XYZ file of N, CA and C in Angstrom:
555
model
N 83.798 70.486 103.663
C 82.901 70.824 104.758
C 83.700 71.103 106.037
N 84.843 70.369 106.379
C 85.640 70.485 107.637
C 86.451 71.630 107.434
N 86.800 71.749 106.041
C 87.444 73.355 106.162
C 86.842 74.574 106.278
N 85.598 74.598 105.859
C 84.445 75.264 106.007
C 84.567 75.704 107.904
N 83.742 74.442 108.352
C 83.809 74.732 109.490
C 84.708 75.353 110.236
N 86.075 74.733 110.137
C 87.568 75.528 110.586
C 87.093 76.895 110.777
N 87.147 77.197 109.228
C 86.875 78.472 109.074
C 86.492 79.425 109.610
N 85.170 78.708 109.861
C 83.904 79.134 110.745
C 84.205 79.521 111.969
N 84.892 78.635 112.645
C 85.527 78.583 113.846
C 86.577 79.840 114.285
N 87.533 79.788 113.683
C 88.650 81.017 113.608
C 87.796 82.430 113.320
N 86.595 82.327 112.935
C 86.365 83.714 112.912
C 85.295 83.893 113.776
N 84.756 83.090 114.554
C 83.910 83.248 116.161
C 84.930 83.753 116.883
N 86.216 82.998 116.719
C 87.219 82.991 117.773
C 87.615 84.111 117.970
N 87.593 84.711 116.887
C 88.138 86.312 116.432
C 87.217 87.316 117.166
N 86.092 86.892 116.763
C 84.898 87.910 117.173
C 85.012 87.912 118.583
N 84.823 86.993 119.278
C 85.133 86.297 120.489
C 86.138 87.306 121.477
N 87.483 87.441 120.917
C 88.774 87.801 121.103
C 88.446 89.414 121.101
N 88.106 90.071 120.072
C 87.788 91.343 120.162
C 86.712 91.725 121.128
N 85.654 91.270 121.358
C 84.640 91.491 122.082
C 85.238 91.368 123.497
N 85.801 90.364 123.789
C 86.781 90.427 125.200
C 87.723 91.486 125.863
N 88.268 91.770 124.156
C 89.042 93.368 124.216
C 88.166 94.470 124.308
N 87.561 95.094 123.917
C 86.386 95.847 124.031
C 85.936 95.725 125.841
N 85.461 94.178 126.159
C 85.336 94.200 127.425
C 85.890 95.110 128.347
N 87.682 94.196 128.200
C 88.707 94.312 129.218
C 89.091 95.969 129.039
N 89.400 97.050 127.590
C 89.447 97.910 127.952
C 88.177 98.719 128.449
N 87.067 98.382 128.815
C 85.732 99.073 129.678
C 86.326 98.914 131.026
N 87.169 97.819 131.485
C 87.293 98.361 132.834
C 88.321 99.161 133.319
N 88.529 99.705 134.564
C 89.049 100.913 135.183
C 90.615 100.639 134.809
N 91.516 101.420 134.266
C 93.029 101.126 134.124
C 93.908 101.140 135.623
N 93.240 102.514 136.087
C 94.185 102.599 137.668
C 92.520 103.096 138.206
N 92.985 102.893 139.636
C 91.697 103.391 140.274
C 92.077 104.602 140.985
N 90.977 105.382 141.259
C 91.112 106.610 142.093
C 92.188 106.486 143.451
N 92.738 107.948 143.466
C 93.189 107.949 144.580
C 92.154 108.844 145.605
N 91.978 108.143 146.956
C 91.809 109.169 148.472
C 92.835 109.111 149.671
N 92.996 110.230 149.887
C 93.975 109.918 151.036
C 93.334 109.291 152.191
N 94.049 108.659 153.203
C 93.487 108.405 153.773
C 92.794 106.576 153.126
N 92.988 106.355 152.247
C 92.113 104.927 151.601
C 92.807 104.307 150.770
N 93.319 102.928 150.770
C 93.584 102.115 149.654
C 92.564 101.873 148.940
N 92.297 101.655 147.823
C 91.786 100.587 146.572
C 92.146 99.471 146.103
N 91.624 98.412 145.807
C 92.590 97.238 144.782
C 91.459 96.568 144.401
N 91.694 96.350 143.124
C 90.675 95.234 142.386
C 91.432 94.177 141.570
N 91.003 92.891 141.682
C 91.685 91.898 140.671
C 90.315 91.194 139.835
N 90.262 91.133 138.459
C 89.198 90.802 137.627
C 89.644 89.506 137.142
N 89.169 88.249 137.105
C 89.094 87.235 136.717
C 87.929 86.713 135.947
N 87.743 86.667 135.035
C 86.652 86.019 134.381
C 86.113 84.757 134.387
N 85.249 84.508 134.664
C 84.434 83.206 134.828
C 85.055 82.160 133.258
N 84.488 82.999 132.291
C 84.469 82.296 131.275
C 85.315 83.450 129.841
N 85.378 82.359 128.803
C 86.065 83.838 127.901
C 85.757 84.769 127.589
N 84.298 85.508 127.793
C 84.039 86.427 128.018
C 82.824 86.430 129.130
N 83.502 87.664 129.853
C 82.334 87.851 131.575
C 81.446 88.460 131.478
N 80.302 88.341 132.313
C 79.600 89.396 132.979
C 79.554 90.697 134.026
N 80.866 89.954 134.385
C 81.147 90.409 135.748
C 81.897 92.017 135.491
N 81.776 92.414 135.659
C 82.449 93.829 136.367
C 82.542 94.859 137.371
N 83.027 96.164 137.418
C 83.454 96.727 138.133
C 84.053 97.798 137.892
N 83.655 99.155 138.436
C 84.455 100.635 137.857
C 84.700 101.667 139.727
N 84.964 102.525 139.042
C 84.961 102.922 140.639
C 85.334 104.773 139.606
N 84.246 105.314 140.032
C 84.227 106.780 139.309
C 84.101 107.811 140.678
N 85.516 109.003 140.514
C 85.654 110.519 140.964
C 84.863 110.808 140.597
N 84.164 111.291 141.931
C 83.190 112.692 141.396
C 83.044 113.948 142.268
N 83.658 114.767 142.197
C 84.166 115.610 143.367
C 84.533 115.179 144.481
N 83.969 115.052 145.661
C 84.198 114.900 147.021
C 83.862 112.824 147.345
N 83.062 112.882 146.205
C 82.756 111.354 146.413
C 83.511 110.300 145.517
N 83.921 109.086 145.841
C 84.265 108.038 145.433
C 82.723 106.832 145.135
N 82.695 106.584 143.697
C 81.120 105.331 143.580
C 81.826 104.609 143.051
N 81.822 103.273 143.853
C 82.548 102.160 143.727
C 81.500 101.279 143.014
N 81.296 100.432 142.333
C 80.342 99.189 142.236
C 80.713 98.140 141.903
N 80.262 96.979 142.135
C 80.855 96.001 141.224
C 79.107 94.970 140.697
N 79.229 94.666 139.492
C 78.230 93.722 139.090
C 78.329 92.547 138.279
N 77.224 92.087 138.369
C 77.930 90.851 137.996
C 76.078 90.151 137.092
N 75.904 90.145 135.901
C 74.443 90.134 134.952
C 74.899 88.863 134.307
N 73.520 88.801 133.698
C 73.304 87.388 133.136
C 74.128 87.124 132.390
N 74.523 86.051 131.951
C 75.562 85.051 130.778
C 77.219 85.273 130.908
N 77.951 85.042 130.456
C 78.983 84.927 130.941
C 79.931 84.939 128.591
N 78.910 85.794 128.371
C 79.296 85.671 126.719
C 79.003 86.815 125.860
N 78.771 87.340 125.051
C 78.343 88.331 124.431
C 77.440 89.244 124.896
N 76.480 88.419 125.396
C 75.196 89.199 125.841
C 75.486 89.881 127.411
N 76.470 89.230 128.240
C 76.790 89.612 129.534
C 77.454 90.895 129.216
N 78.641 90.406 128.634
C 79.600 91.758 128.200
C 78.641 92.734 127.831
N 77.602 92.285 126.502
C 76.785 93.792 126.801
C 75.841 94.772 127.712
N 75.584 93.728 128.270
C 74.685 93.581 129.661
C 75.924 94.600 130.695
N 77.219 94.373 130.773
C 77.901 94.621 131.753
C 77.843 96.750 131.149
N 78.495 96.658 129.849
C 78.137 97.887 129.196
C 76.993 98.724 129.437
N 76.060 98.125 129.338
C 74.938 99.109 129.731
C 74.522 99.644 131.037
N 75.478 98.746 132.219
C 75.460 99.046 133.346
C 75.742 100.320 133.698
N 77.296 100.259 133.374
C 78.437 101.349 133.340
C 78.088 102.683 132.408
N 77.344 102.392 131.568
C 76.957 103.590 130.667
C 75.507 104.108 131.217
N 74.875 103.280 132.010
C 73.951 103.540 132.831
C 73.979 104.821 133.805
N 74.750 104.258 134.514
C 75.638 104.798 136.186
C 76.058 105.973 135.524
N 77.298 105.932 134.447
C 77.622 107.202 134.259
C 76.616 108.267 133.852
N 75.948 107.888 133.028
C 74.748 108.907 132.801
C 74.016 109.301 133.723
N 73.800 108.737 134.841
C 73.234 109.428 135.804
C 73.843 110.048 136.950
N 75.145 110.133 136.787
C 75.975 110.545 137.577
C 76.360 111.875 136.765
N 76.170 112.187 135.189
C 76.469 113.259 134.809
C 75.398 113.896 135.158
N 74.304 113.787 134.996
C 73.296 114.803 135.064
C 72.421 114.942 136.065
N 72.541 114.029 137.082
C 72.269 114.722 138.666
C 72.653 115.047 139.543
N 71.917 115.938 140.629
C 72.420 116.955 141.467
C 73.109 116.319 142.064
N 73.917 116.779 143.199
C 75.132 115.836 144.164
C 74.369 115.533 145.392
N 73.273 116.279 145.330
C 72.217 115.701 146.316
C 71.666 114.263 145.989
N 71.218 114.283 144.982
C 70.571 112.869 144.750
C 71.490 111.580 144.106
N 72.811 111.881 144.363
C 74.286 110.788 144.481
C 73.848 109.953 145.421
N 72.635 108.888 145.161
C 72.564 108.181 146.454
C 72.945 106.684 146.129
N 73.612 105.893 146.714
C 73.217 104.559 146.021
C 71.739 104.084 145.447
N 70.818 104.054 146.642
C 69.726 103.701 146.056
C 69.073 104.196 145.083
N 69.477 105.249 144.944
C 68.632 106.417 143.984
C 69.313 105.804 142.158
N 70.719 105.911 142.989
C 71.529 104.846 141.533
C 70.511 103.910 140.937
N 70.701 103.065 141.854
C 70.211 101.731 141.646
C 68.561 101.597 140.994
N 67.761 102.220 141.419
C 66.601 102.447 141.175
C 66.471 103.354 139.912
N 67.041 103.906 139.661
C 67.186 104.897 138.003
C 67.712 103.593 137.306
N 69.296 102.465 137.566
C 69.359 101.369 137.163
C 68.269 100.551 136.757
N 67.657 100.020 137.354
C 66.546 99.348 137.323
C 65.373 99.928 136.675
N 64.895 101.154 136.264
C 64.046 102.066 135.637
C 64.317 101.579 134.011
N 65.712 102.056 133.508
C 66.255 101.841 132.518
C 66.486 100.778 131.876
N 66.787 99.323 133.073
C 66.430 98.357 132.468
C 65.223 97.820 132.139
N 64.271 98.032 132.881
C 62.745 97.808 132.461
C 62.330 97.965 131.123
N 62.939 99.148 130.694
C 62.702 99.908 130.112
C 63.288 99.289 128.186
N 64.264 98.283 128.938
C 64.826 97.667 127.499
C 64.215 96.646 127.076
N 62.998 96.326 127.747
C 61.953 94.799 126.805
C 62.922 93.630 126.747
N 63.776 93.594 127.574
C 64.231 92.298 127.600
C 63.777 91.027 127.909
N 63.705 89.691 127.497
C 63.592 88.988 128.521
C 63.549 88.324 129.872
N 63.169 88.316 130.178
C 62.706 87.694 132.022
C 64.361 86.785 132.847
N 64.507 86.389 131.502
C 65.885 85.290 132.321
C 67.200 86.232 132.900
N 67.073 87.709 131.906
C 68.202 88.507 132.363
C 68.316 89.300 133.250
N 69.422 89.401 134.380
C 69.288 89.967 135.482
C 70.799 90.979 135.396
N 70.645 91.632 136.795
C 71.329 92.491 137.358
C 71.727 92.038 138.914
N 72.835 91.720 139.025
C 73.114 91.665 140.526
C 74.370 92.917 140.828
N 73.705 93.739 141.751
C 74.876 94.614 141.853
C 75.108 95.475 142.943
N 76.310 95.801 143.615
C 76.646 95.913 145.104
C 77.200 97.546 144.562
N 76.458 98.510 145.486
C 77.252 100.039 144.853
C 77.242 100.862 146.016
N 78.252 101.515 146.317
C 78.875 102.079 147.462
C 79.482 103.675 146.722
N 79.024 104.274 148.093
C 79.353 105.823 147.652
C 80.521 106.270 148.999
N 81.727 106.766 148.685
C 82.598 106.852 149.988
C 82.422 108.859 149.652
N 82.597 109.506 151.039
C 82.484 110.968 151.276
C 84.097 110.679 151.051
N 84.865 111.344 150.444
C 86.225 111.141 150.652
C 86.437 112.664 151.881
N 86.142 113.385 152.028
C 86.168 114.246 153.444
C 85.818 113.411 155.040
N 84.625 112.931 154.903
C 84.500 112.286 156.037
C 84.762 110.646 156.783
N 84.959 109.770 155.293
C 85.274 108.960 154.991
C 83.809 107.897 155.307
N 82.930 108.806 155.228
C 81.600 107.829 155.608
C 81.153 107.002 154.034
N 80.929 105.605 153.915
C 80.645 104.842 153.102
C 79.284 104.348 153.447
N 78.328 104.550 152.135
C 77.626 104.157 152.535
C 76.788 103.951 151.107
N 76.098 102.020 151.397
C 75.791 101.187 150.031
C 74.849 100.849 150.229
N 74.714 100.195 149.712
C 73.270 99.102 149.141
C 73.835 97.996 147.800
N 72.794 97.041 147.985
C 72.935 95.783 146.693
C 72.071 95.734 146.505
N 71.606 94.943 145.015
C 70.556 94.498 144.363
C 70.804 92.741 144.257
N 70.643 92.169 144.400
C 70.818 90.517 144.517
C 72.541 90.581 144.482
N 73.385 90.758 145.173
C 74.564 90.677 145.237
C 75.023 89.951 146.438
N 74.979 88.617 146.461
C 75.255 87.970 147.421
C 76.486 88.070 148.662
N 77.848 88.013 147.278
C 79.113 87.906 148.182
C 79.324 89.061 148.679
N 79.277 89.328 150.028
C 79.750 90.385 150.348
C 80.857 91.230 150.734
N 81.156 92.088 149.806
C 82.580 92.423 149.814
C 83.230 92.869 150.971
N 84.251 93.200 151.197
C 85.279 93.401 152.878
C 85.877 94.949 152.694
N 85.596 95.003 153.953
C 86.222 96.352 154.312
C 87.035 96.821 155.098
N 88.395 96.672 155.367
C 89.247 96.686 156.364
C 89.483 98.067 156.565
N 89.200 98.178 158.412
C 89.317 99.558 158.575
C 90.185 100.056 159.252
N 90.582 101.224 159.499
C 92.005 101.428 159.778
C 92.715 100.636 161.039
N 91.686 100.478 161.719
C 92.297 99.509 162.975
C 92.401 98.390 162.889
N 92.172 97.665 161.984
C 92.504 96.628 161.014
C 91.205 95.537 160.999
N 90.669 95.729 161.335
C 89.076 95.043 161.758
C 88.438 94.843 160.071
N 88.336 93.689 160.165
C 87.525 93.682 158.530
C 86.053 93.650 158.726
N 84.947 94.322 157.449
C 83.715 94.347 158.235
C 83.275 93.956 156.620
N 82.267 92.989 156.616
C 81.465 92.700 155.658
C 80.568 93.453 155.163
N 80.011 94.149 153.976
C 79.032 94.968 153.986
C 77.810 94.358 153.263
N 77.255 93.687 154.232
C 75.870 92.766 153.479
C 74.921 93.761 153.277
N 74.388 93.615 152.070
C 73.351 94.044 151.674
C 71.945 93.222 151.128
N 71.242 92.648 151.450
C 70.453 91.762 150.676
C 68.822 91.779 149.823
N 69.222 93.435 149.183
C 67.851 93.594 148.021
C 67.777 92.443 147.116
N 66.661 92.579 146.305
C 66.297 91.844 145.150
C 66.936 92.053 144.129
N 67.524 91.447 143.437
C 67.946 91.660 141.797
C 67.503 92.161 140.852
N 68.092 92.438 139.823
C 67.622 93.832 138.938
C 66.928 92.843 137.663
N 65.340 92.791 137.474
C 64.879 92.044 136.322
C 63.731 92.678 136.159
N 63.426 91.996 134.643
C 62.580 92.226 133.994
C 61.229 91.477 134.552
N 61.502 90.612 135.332
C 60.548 89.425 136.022
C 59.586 89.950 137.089
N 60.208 91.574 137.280
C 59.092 91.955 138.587
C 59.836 93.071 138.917
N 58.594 93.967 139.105
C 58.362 95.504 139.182
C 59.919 96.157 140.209
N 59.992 97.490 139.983
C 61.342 97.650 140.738
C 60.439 98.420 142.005
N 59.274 98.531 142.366
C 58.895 98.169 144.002
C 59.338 97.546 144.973
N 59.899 96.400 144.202
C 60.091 95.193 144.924
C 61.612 95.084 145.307
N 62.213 95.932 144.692
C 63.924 95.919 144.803
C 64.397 95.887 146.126
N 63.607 96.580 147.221
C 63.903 96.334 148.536
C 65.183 97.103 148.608
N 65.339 98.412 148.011
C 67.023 98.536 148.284
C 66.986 99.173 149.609
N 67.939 98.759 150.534
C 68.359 99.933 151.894
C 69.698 100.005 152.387
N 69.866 101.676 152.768
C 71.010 101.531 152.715
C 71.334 101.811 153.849
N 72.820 101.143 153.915
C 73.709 100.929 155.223
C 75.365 101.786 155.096
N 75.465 102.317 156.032
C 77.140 102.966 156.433
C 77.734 102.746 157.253
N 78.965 102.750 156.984
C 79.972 102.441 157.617
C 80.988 103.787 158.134
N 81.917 104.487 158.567
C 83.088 105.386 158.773
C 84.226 104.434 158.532
């Protein structure tokens, strides 16, 4: 019975291990360059496998940064984090460059998750920023994304970019998302 279990064990661990890989290569290898702008991201995982992520996608003239961070911190997050990113990109392939809005993101986000009959306990918290790389105007919105990330600007002034919508669930209508958005230069 104890070897059994062993057993058992070494091949969660496995599953475990790959699914982490799978994770870790979903996120960004190098990030975009703009002149004029640094980037840097460091990913730490909560647990052995996260929820948490983060991509940052070229798209002509614009830089869409996001970072999120969904329910569980295990299989279901990691997939949760996937559907984010495969989310975003899909709607970044097939709409106009007019309607590249954060909120507009976010709210097609939230459409799609509705849309998966999930349970009530699973959420979306997520902070998404669109930079003009010509004018250098940034400008975001969040969905329950508390920490607010920093923005040091060329004069060296760091500026917080709070955003404080509702979170992305199955628990209540996306009316309620409250997204608005704010810019920075």
């Amino acid at each position: 019975y104890t070897a059994e279990l062993e057993y058992l064990y070494q091949q969660l661990d496995q599953e475990m291990d790959r699914a982490r890989e799978v994770h870790k290569r979903t996120l960004p290898k190098r990030l975009p360059s703009a002149r004029g702008v640094s980037l840097a991201a460091h990913y730490q995982p909560a647990a052995v496998l996260g929820g948490d992520f983060y991509d940052v996608v070229k798209l002509g003239n614009k830089l869409i940064i996001y970072l999120s961070d969904v329910t569980g911190h295990g299989a279901d997050g990691a997939m949760l984090s996937l559907f984010v990113k495969h989310t975003i990109k899909g709607y970044l392939s097939f709409s106009p460059e007019k309607s590249i809005r954060p909120e507009n993101i976010l709210r097609y986000l939230s459409i799609q998750f509705q849309q998966k009959n999930l349970s009530e306990d699973y959420f979306i918290c997520i902070f998404l920023a669109i930079l003009d790389r010509e004018t250098k105007k940034l400008t975001y919105t969040a969905a329950g994304f508390q920490d607010s990330p920093l923005v040091r600007l060329g004069n060296g002034e760091r500026v917080k970019l709070v955003s404080r919508g509702l979170f992305i669930s199955p628990a209540f209508s996306d009316d309620l998302l409250n997204l608005q958005e704010s810019s920075i230069e």
